[in-house]
Amino acid sequence: AEDGLQLESLTGHSPLDCLKQWARSKGGQRNLKTYDKFRGIAEDLAGLLDGKCVEALTADDVLMYADYLRAKGNGLGTIHGKLGICATLLSGCEISRAARRAFFDVRPPKSRVKQHSAPRTPFDTEQLGNLLQAVFADTSLPPDDRVIVALQALSGARLEEICSLRGSQLSWNGKYWCIDFVEADVPTKETKPASMRPKTETLKCKDSVRAIPVVVNAVCGLHERLVALKKMAGKGMLFSHLKANVYGQYGGAVGKRLNKRIDDAVSKDRRLVLESLRNTAAPAMRHAGIDADERRLFLGHAPSDLHAKHYDRPTTEDLVRAARAVSEMVAKALAGRHYPALDEQYRARPHLKARHTGIGTAHAKSTRPGARSATLDERQSNGGFDAAQGNHQDVNGHGAVVSSNVAVTV
């Protein structure tokens, strides 16, 4: 029996072999983040097997892996997902029926997973006003973090969609701003087969490609700042203070520091996060009587049917009513609140909880120039620093820009 096990270990497949086979079936490492997630699970499984091949996997090994995930502090949803990924990785290998069944028997039932999940909930009017006022008045944040939050509130877009915008994707037509959510490196005319075209990374899916109007007059100074940002960016990144991570995504650090502000200024309810702004925009449009297909297109969701997708797709002009409904929601939340105009610039300071800007305070007390009271990692997540070098978003000297003084390409 031992000789048979040694032979099987030599001739069988390792978990990393299964990973390579899965990657080939999906066309290679097209999505680096997903590939890294699968690779981490394959490496954990390899450590558990300790040199044995996956064909020697037993039901007890699967149970041990589930216990290992629990010991690492993974929640029910994460354990459910990782065991499912393991089953997917090993789907092309000859493992015992008992081991294959164990992946599904050991997984927490979906009913239990849902009980422990925390789906996002929308902000009410008071909470939205508290969030926007606190962020707009917080000088520990990079100044253009305020623009990111304002645009997300007014467009209902995903955080990564806003953070990865380029100057060429914004245009002003004299009435409203238009944001064209499309990958800069994806050709507008599909002249190549789908397998040869670059894969969309910053947009979630093909239904996220859209052009929507954004009405910005609800937020003081936002129009002027967008004019200045577009002029400075040209065809480059709109928010130059953001740096991409290893996956080419720009919203990670800004999301962490802004979610901390939600905990401080709004609520520690884990269902309220920055992406809840999307959940807030959707019902605002519905209450204003906006058509369901227009709401889906505005948020970057799939059309309801083939007709809406190919024959009667709403245009950007059709979505103006939806944009106004969201703008009115933001205006209502900010009514009677005082905050600095978004075209007023400053040098961001490290976030110190004891000196955090309170609601209704125009400016936080600045720290001593040159003082370094936080580590680099803390500064990246708390504000002021996104680059690996830890540079401030230095916008001193960029005063308010009046729209009439700058030519904007439509």
mmCIF file with all atom_site columns, C-alpha atoms in Angstrom, residues 217-398:
data_model
loop_
_atom_site.group_PDB
_atom_site.id
_atom_site.type_symbol
_atom_site.label_atom_id
_atom_site.label_alt_id
_atom_site.label_comp_id
_atom_site.label_asym_id
_atom_site.label_entity_id
_atom_site.label_seq_id
_atom_site.pdbx_PDB_ins_code
_atom_site.Cartn_x
_atom_site.Cartn_y
_atom_site.Cartn_z
_atom_site.occupancy
_atom_site.B_iso_or_equiv
_atom_site.pdbx_formal_charge
_atom_site.auth_seq_id
_atom_site.auth_comp_id
_atom_site.auth_asym_id
_atom_site.auth_atom_id
_atom_site.pdbx_PDB_model_num
ATOM 1   C CA . ASN A 1 217 ? -24.787 72.032 -8.882  1.00 0.00 ? 217 ASN A CA 1
ATOM 2   C CA . ALA A 1 218 ? -25.845 70.401 -5.589  1.00 0.00 ? 218 ALA A CA 1
ATOM 3   C CA . VAL A 1 219 ? -22.233 70.511 -4.333  1.00 0.00 ? 219 VAL A CA 1
ATOM 4   C CA . CYS A 1 220 ? -20.568 73.905 -3.976  1.00 0.00 ? 220 CYS A CA 1
ATOM 5   C CA . GLY A 1 221 ? -17.306 74.244 -5.944  1.00 0.00 ? 221 GLY A CA 1
ATOM 6   C CA . LEU A 1 222 ? -17.513 70.812 -7.598  1.00 0.00 ? 222 LEU A CA 1
ATOM 7   C CA . HIS A 1 223 ? -17.982 72.165 -11.132 1.00 0.00 ? 223 HIS A CA 1
ATOM 8   C CA . GLU A 1 224 ? -15.014 74.520 -10.817 1.00 0.00 ? 224 GLU A CA 1
ATOM 9   C CA . ARG A 1 225 ? -12.784 71.763 -9.451  1.00 0.00 ? 225 ARG A CA 1
ATOM 10  C CA . LEU A 1 226 ? -13.768 69.371 -12.249 1.00 0.00 ? 226 LEU A CA 1
ATOM 11  C CA . VAL A 1 227 ? -12.870 72.041 -14.804 1.00 0.00 ? 227 VAL A CA 1
ATOM 12  C CA . ALA A 1 228 ? -9.438  72.443 -13.194 1.00 0.00 ? 228 ALA A CA 1
ATOM 13  C CA . LEU A 1 229 ? -8.859  68.682 -12.874 1.00 0.00 ? 229 LEU A CA 1
ATOM 14  C CA . LYS A 1 230 ? -9.800  68.074 -16.505 1.00 0.00 ? 230 LYS A CA 1
ATOM 15  C CA . LYS A 1 231 ? -7.424  70.800 -17.684 1.00 0.00 ? 231 LYS A CA 1
ATOM 16  C CA . MET A 1 232 ? -4.517  69.454 -15.587 1.00 0.00 ? 232 MET A CA 1
ATOM 17  C CA . ALA A 1 233 ? -5.160  65.806 -16.490 1.00 0.00 ? 233 ALA A CA 1
ATOM 18  C CA . GLY A 1 234 ? -5.417  66.124 -20.268 1.00 0.00 ? 234 GLY A CA 1
ATOM 19  C CA . LYS A 1 235 ? -5.651  62.489 -21.365 1.00 0.00 ? 235 LYS A CA 1
ATOM 20  C CA . GLY A 1 236 ? -3.989  61.266 -18.166 1.00 0.00 ? 236 GLY A CA 1
ATOM 21  C CA . MET A 1 237 ? -5.466  60.204 -14.836 1.00 0.00 ? 237 MET A CA 1
ATOM 22  C CA . LEU A 1 238 ? -8.035  62.635 -13.460 1.00 0.00 ? 238 LEU A CA 1
ATOM 23  C CA . PHE A 1 239 ? -6.954  62.029 -9.849  1.00 0.00 ? 239 PHE A CA 1
ATOM 24  C CA . SER A 1 240 ? -3.177  62.206 -9.923  1.00 0.00 ? 240 SER A CA 1
ATOM 25  C CA . HIS A 1 241 ? -2.862  61.640 -6.152  1.00 0.00 ? 241 HIS A CA 1
ATOM 26  C CA . LEU A 1 242 ? -4.084  58.037 -6.517  1.00 0.00 ? 242 LEU A CA 1
ATOM 27  C CA . LYS A 1 243 ? -1.658  55.234 -7.378  1.00 0.00 ? 243 LYS A CA 1
ATOM 28  C CA . ALA A 1 244 ? -2.576  51.830 -8.758  1.00 0.00 ? 244 ALA A CA 1
ATOM 29  C CA . ASN A 1 245 ? -1.984  48.667 -6.750  1.00 0.00 ? 245 ASN A CA 1
ATOM 30  C CA . VAL A 1 246 ? -0.457  45.483 -8.176  1.00 0.00 ? 246 VAL A CA 1
ATOM 31  C CA . TYR A 1 247 ? -3.785  44.666 -9.841  1.00 0.00 ? 247 TYR A CA 1
ATOM 32  C CA . GLY A 1 248 ? -4.004  48.025 -11.595 1.00 0.00 ? 248 GLY A CA 1
ATOM 33  C CA . GLN A 1 249 ? -6.806  49.249 -9.316  1.00 0.00 ? 249 GLN A CA 1
ATOM 34  C CA . TYR A 1 250 ? -6.895  52.754 -7.831  1.00 0.00 ? 250 TYR A CA 1
ATOM 35  C CA . GLY A 1 251 ? -9.671  52.665 -5.241  1.00 0.00 ? 251 GLY A CA 1
ATOM 36  C CA . GLY A 1 252 ? -8.210  50.453 -2.495  1.00 0.00 ? 252 GLY A CA 1
ATOM 37  C CA . ALA A 1 253 ? -6.515  53.014 -0.226  1.00 0.00 ? 253 ALA A CA 1
ATOM 38  C CA . VAL A 1 254 ? -9.116  55.744 -0.727  1.00 0.00 ? 254 VAL A CA 1
ATOM 39  C CA . GLY A 1 255 ? -11.901 53.257 0.064   1.00 0.00 ? 255 GLY A CA 1
ATOM 40  C CA . LYS A 1 256 ? -10.253 52.283 3.359   1.00 0.00 ? 256 LYS A CA 1
ATOM 41  C CA . ARG A 1 257 ? -9.734  55.822 4.597   1.00 0.00 ? 257 ARG A CA 1
ATOM 42  C CA . LEU A 1 258 ? -13.218 56.981 3.570   1.00 0.00 ? 258 LEU A CA 1
ATOM 43  C CA . ASN A 1 259 ? -14.890 53.971 5.195   1.00 0.00 ? 259 ASN A CA 1
ATOM 44  C CA . LYS A 1 260 ? -13.111 54.984 8.410   1.00 0.00 ? 260 LYS A CA 1
ATOM 45  C CA . ARG A 1 261 ? -14.754 58.400 8.092   1.00 0.00 ? 261 ARG A CA 1
ATOM 46  C CA . ILE A 1 262 ? -18.136 56.671 7.762   1.00 0.00 ? 262 ILE A CA 1
ATOM 47  C CA . ASP A 1 263 ? -17.477 54.855 11.050  1.00 0.00 ? 263 ASP A CA 1
ATOM 48  C CA . ASP A 1 264 ? -16.589 58.158 12.738  1.00 0.00 ? 264 ASP A CA 1
ATOM 49  C CA . ALA A 1 265 ? -19.230 60.485 11.285  1.00 0.00 ? 265 ALA A CA 1
ATOM 50  C CA . VAL A 1 266 ? -22.206 58.260 10.444  1.00 0.00 ? 266 VAL A CA 1
ATOM 51  C CA . SER A 1 267 ? -22.351 54.802 11.991  1.00 0.00 ? 267 SER A CA 1
ATOM 52  C CA . LYS A 1 268 ? -20.255 51.748 12.745  1.00 0.00 ? 268 LYS A CA 1
ATOM 53  C CA . ASP A 1 269 ? -22.915 49.571 11.104  1.00 0.00 ? 269 ASP A CA 1
ATOM 54  C CA . ARG A 1 270 ? -20.847 47.346 8.791   1.00 0.00 ? 270 ARG A CA 1
ATOM 55  C CA . ARG A 1 271 ? -23.632 47.443 6.195   1.00 0.00 ? 271 ARG A CA 1
ATOM 56  C CA . LEU A 1 272 ? -22.960 51.157 5.644   1.00 0.00 ? 272 LEU A CA 1
ATOM 57  C CA . VAL A 1 273 ? -19.879 51.560 3.446   1.00 0.00 ? 273 VAL A CA 1
ATOM 58  C CA . LEU A 1 274 ? -18.824 53.925 0.691   1.00 0.00 ? 274 LEU A CA 1
ATOM 59  C CA . GLU A 1 275 ? -20.403 51.684 -1.967  1.00 0.00 ? 275 GLU A CA 1
ATOM 60  C CA . SER A 1 276 ? -23.719 52.218 -0.139  1.00 0.00 ? 276 SER A CA 1
ATOM 61  C CA . LEU A 1 277 ? -23.898 55.437 -2.162  1.00 0.00 ? 277 LEU A CA 1
ATOM 62  C CA . ARG A 1 278 ? -24.970 53.201 -5.085  1.00 0.00 ? 278 ARG A CA 1
ATOM 63  C CA . ASN A 1 279 ? -27.706 51.687 -2.937  1.00 0.00 ? 279 ASN A CA 1
ATOM 64  C CA . THR A 1 280 ? -28.778 55.231 -2.029  1.00 0.00 ? 280 THR A CA 1
ATOM 65  C CA . ALA A 1 281 ? -28.946 56.512 -5.616  1.00 0.00 ? 281 ALA A CA 1
ATOM 66  C CA . ALA A 1 282 ? -31.058 53.607 -6.906  1.00 0.00 ? 282 ALA A CA 1
ATOM 67  C CA . PRO A 1 283 ? -34.174 54.184 -4.740  1.00 0.00 ? 283 PRO A CA 1
ATOM 68  C CA . ALA A 1 284 ? -33.869 57.954 -5.226  1.00 0.00 ? 284 ALA A CA 1
ATOM 69  C CA . MET A 1 285 ? -34.330 57.404 -8.961  1.00 0.00 ? 285 MET A CA 1
ATOM 70  C CA . ARG A 1 286 ? -37.178 54.944 -8.407  1.00 0.00 ? 286 ARG A CA 1
ATOM 71  C CA . HIS A 1 287 ? -39.027 57.371 -6.111  1.00 0.00 ? 287 HIS A CA 1
ATOM 72  C CA . ALA A 1 288 ? -38.668 60.031 -8.829  1.00 0.00 ? 288 ALA A CA 1
ATOM 73  C CA . GLY A 1 289 ? -40.442 57.745 -11.313 1.00 0.00 ? 289 GLY A CA 1
ATOM 74  C CA . ILE A 1 290 ? -37.398 56.951 -13.458 1.00 0.00 ? 290 ILE A CA 1
ATOM 75  C CA . ASP A 1 291 ? -37.875 54.001 -15.832 1.00 0.00 ? 291 ASP A CA 1
ATOM 76  C CA . ALA A 1 292 ? -36.309 50.723 -14.653 1.00 0.00 ? 292 ALA A CA 1
ATOM 77  C CA . ASP A 1 293 ? -34.170 50.302 -17.786 1.00 0.00 ? 293 ASP A CA 1
ATOM 78  C CA . GLU A 1 294 ? -32.832 53.837 -17.351 1.00 0.00 ? 294 GLU A CA 1
ATOM 79  C CA . ARG A 1 295 ? -31.973 53.104 -13.720 1.00 0.00 ? 295 ARG A CA 1
ATOM 80  C CA . ARG A 1 296 ? -30.116 49.935 -14.728 1.00 0.00 ? 296 ARG A CA 1
ATOM 81  C CA . LEU A 1 297 ? -28.095 51.713 -17.416 1.00 0.00 ? 297 LEU A CA 1
ATOM 82  C CA . PHE A 1 298 ? -27.288 54.641 -15.100 1.00 0.00 ? 298 PHE A CA 1
ATOM 83  C CA . LEU A 1 299 ? -25.822 52.235 -12.513 1.00 0.00 ? 299 LEU A CA 1
ATOM 84  C CA . GLY A 1 300 ? -24.071 49.992 -15.050 1.00 0.00 ? 300 GLY A CA 1
ATOM 85  C CA . HIS A 1 301 ? -26.317 46.936 -14.658 1.00 0.00 ? 301 HIS A CA 1
ATOM 86  C CA . ALA A 1 302 ? -27.462 44.498 -17.326 1.00 0.00 ? 302 ALA A CA 1
ATOM 87  C CA . PRO A 1 303 ? -30.611 45.394 -19.323 1.00 0.00 ? 303 PRO A CA 1
ATOM 88  C CA . SER A 1 304 ? -33.807 43.536 -18.486 1.00 0.00 ? 304 SER A CA 1
ATOM 89  C CA . ASP A 1 305 ? -34.124 41.829 -21.875 1.00 0.00 ? 305 ASP A CA 1
ATOM 90  C CA . LEU A 1 306 ? -32.783 41.586 -25.438 1.00 0.00 ? 306 LEU A CA 1
ATOM 91  C CA . HIS A 1 307 ? -35.002 44.425 -26.650 1.00 0.00 ? 307 HIS A CA 1
ATOM 92  C CA . ALA A 1 308 ? -33.651 46.880 -24.082 1.00 0.00 ? 308 ALA A CA 1
ATOM 93  C CA . LYS A 1 309 ? -30.087 45.771 -24.794 1.00 0.00 ? 309 LYS A CA 1
ATOM 94  C CA . HIS A 1 310 ? -30.023 46.022 -28.595 1.00 0.00 ? 310 HIS A CA 1
ATOM 95  C CA . TYR A 1 311 ? -33.090 47.890 -29.903 1.00 0.00 ? 311 TYR A CA 1
ATOM 96  C CA . ASP A 1 312 ? -34.160 50.494 -27.349 1.00 0.00 ? 312 ASP A CA 1
ATOM 97  C CA . ARG A 1 313 ? -31.109 51.335 -25.279 1.00 0.00 ? 313 ARG A CA 1
ATOM 98  C CA . PRO A 1 314 ? -31.535 54.705 -23.492 1.00 0.00 ? 314 PRO A CA 1
ATOM 99  C CA . THR A 1 315 ? -29.207 57.480 -24.635 1.00 0.00 ? 315 THR A CA 1
ATOM 100 C CA . THR A 1 316 ? -27.217 59.831 -22.419 1.00 0.00 ? 316 THR A CA 1
ATOM 101 C CA . GLU A 1 317 ? -29.889 62.497 -22.933 1.00 0.00 ? 317 GLU A CA 1
ATOM 102 C CA . ASP A 1 318 ? -32.539 60.021 -21.763 1.00 0.00 ? 318 ASP A CA 1
ATOM 103 C CA . LEU A 1 319 ? -30.692 59.694 -18.442 1.00 0.00 ? 319 LEU A CA 1
ATOM 104 C CA . VAL A 1 320 ? -30.756 63.416 -17.570 1.00 0.00 ? 320 VAL A CA 1
ATOM 105 C CA . ARG A 1 321 ? -33.925 62.981 -15.476 1.00 0.00 ? 321 ARG A CA 1
ATOM 106 C CA . ALA A 1 322 ? -32.203 60.209 -13.538 1.00 0.00 ? 322 ALA A CA 1
ATOM 107 C CA . ALA A 1 323 ? -29.144 62.436 -12.953 1.00 0.00 ? 323 ALA A CA 1
ATOM 108 C CA . ARG A 1 324 ? -31.356 65.264 -11.703 1.00 0.00 ? 324 ARG A CA 1
ATOM 109 C CA . ALA A 1 325 ? -33.168 62.920 -9.315  1.00 0.00 ? 325 ALA A CA 1
ATOM 110 C CA . VAL A 1 326 ? -29.868 61.852 -7.741  1.00 0.00 ? 326 VAL A CA 1
ATOM 111 C CA . SER A 1 327 ? -28.668 65.478 -7.631  1.00 0.00 ? 327 SER A CA 1
ATOM 112 C CA . GLU A 1 328 ? -31.855 66.510 -5.811  1.00 0.00 ? 328 GLU A CA 1
ATOM 113 C CA . MET A 1 329 ? -31.250 63.706 -3.294  1.00 0.00 ? 329 MET A CA 1
ATOM 114 C CA . VAL A 1 330 ? -27.764 65.078 -2.568  1.00 0.00 ? 330 VAL A CA 1
ATOM 115 C CA . ALA A 1 331 ? -29.036 68.678 -2.416  1.00 0.00 ? 331 ALA A CA 1
ATOM 116 C CA . LYS A 1 332 ? -31.676 67.648 0.134   1.00 0.00 ? 332 LYS A CA 1
ATOM 117 C CA . ALA A 1 333 ? -29.044 65.908 2.274   1.00 0.00 ? 333 ALA A CA 1
ATOM 118 C CA . LEU A 1 334 ? -26.776 68.987 2.233   1.00 0.00 ? 334 LEU A CA 1
ATOM 119 C CA . ALA A 1 335 ? -29.544 71.549 2.789   1.00 0.00 ? 335 ALA A CA 1
ATOM 120 C CA . GLY A 1 336 ? -28.644 73.924 5.643   1.00 0.00 ? 336 GLY A CA 1
ATOM 121 C CA . ARG A 1 337 ? -25.193 72.392 6.163   1.00 0.00 ? 337 ARG A CA 1
ATOM 122 C CA . HIS A 1 338 ? -21.951 74.381 6.029   1.00 0.00 ? 338 HIS A CA 1
ATOM 123 C CA . TYR A 1 339 ? -18.794 73.027 4.411   1.00 0.00 ? 339 TYR A CA 1
ATOM 124 C CA . PRO A 1 340 ? -15.818 74.400 2.427   1.00 0.00 ? 340 PRO A CA 1
ATOM 125 C CA . ALA A 1 341 ? -16.318 74.642 -1.334  1.00 0.00 ? 341 ALA A CA 1
ATOM 126 C CA . LEU A 1 342 ? -14.615 71.776 -3.158  1.00 0.00 ? 342 LEU A CA 1
ATOM 127 C CA . ASP A 1 343 ? -12.474 74.106 -5.278  1.00 0.00 ? 343 ASP A CA 1
ATOM 128 C CA . GLU A 1 344 ? -10.757 75.381 -2.102  1.00 0.00 ? 344 GLU A CA 1
ATOM 129 C CA . GLN A 1 345 ? -7.429  73.559 -1.872  1.00 0.00 ? 345 GLN A CA 1
ATOM 130 C CA . TYR A 1 346 ? -5.106  72.731 1.022   1.00 0.00 ? 346 TYR A CA 1
ATOM 131 C CA . ARG A 1 347 ? -2.242  70.419 1.955   1.00 0.00 ? 347 ARG A CA 1
ATOM 132 C CA . ALA A 1 348 ? -3.624  67.228 3.490   1.00 0.00 ? 348 ALA A CA 1
ATOM 133 C CA . ARG A 1 349 ? -2.404  66.393 6.993   1.00 0.00 ? 349 ARG A CA 1
ATOM 134 C CA . PRO A 1 350 ? -2.101  62.931 8.588   1.00 0.00 ? 350 PRO A CA 1
ATOM 135 C CA . HIS A 1 351 ? -5.352  61.813 10.162  1.00 0.00 ? 351 HIS A CA 1
ATOM 136 C CA . LEU A 1 352 ? -5.218  62.106 13.963  1.00 0.00 ? 352 LEU A CA 1
ATOM 137 C CA . LYS A 1 353 ? -8.351  60.804 15.633  1.00 0.00 ? 353 LYS A CA 1
ATOM 138 C CA . ALA A 1 354 ? -8.123  63.284 18.495  1.00 0.00 ? 354 ALA A CA 1
ATOM 139 C CA . ARG A 1 355 ? -8.078  66.142 15.972  1.00 0.00 ? 355 ARG A CA 1
ATOM 140 C CA . HIS A 1 356 ? -10.614 64.680 13.561  1.00 0.00 ? 356 HIS A CA 1
ATOM 141 C CA . THR A 1 357 ? -12.822 67.320 11.987  1.00 0.00 ? 357 THR A CA 1
ATOM 142 C CA . GLY A 1 358 ? -16.246 67.341 13.572  1.00 0.00 ? 358 GLY A CA 1
ATOM 143 C CA . ILE A 1 359 ? -19.512 67.918 11.740  1.00 0.00 ? 359 ILE A CA 1
ATOM 144 C CA . GLY A 1 360 ? -20.070 71.606 11.180  1.00 0.00 ? 360 GLY A CA 1
ATOM 145 C CA . THR A 1 361 ? -16.390 72.505 11.589  1.00 0.00 ? 361 THR A CA 1
ATOM 146 C CA . ALA A 1 362 ? -14.958 74.268 8.577   1.00 0.00 ? 362 ALA A CA 1
ATOM 147 C CA . HIS A 1 363 ? -11.318 73.304 9.071   1.00 0.00 ? 363 HIS A CA 1
ATOM 148 C CA . ALA A 1 364 ? -9.334  70.970 11.310  1.00 0.00 ? 364 ALA A CA 1
ATOM 149 C CA . LYS A 1 365 ? -6.361  72.238 13.310  1.00 0.00 ? 365 LYS A CA 1
ATOM 150 C CA . SER A 1 366 ? -3.236  71.698 11.266  1.00 0.00 ? 366 SER A CA 1
ATOM 151 C CA . THR A 1 367 ? -0.265  69.826 12.628  1.00 0.00 ? 367 THR A CA 1
ATOM 152 C CA . ARG A 1 368 ? 3.216   71.302 12.880  1.00 0.00 ? 368 ARG A CA 1
ATOM 153 C CA . PRO A 1 369 ? 4.772   71.578 9.363   1.00 0.00 ? 369 PRO A CA 1
ATOM 154 C CA . GLY A 1 370 ? 7.079   68.669 8.693   1.00 0.00 ? 370 GLY A CA 1
ATOM 155 C CA . ALA A 1 371 ? 5.846   66.624 11.661  1.00 0.00 ? 371 ALA A CA 1
ATOM 156 C CA . ARG A 1 372 ? 5.670   62.900 10.992  1.00 0.00 ? 372 ARG A CA 1
ATOM 157 C CA . SER A 1 373 ? 3.320   61.422 13.561  1.00 0.00 ? 373 SER A CA 1
ATOM 158 C CA . ALA A 1 374 ? 2.108   58.407 11.573  1.00 0.00 ? 374 ALA A CA 1
ATOM 159 C CA . THR A 1 375 ? 3.738   55.483 9.809   1.00 0.00 ? 375 THR A CA 1
ATOM 160 C CA . LEU A 1 376 ? 3.617   55.158 6.028   1.00 0.00 ? 376 LEU A CA 1
ATOM 161 C CA . ASP A 1 377 ? 0.984   52.403 6.111   1.00 0.00 ? 377 ASP A CA 1
ATOM 162 C CA . GLU A 1 378 ? -1.207  54.472 8.442   1.00 0.00 ? 378 GLU A CA 1
ATOM 163 C CA . ARG A 1 379 ? -0.889  57.519 6.193   1.00 0.00 ? 379 ARG A CA 1
ATOM 164 C CA . GLN A 1 380 ? -1.848  55.493 3.111   1.00 0.00 ? 380 GLN A CA 1
ATOM 165 C CA . SER A 1 381 ? -5.106  54.312 4.643   1.00 0.00 ? 381 SER A CA 1
ATOM 166 C CA . ASN A 1 382 ? -5.931  57.449 6.669   1.00 0.00 ? 382 ASN A CA 1
ATOM 167 C CA . GLY A 1 383 ? -5.341  60.070 4.001   1.00 0.00 ? 383 GLY A CA 1
ATOM 168 C CA . GLY A 1 384 ? -2.759  62.244 2.311   1.00 0.00 ? 384 GLY A CA 1
ATOM 169 C CA . PHE A 1 385 ? -0.652  59.408 0.893   1.00 0.00 ? 385 PHE A CA 1
ATOM 170 C CA . ASP A 1 386 ? -1.334  56.913 -1.866  1.00 0.00 ? 386 ASP A CA 1
ATOM 171 C CA . ALA A 1 387 ? 2.021   56.601 -3.577  1.00 0.00 ? 387 ALA A CA 1
ATOM 172 C CA . ALA A 1 388 ? 4.511   54.048 -2.336  1.00 0.00 ? 388 ALA A CA 1
ATOM 173 C CA . GLN A 1 389 ? 6.895   56.948 -1.620  1.00 0.00 ? 389 GLN A CA 1
ATOM 174 C CA . GLY A 1 390 ? 4.298   58.579 0.653   1.00 0.00 ? 390 GLY A CA 1
ATOM 175 C CA . ASN A 1 391 ? 4.063   61.977 -1.046  1.00 0.00 ? 391 ASN A CA 1
ATOM 176 C CA . HIS A 1 392 ? 1.409   64.516 -0.116  1.00 0.00 ? 392 HIS A CA 1
ATOM 177 C CA . GLN A 1 393 ? -1.147  65.559 -2.669  1.00 0.00 ? 393 GLN A CA 1
ATOM 178 C CA . ASP A 1 394 ? 0.551   68.916 -3.094  1.00 0.00 ? 394 ASP A CA 1
ATOM 179 C CA . VAL A 1 395 ? -2.019  71.237 -4.615  1.00 0.00 ? 395 VAL A CA 1
ATOM 180 C CA . ASN A 1 396 ? -0.793  74.508 -3.120  1.00 0.00 ? 396 ASN A CA 1
ATOM 181 C CA . GLY A 1 397 ? -0.864  77.163 -5.788  1.00 0.00 ? 397 GLY A CA 1
ATOM 182 C CA . HIS A 1 398 ? -3.860  75.661 -7.586  1.00 0.00 ? 398 HIS A CA 1
#
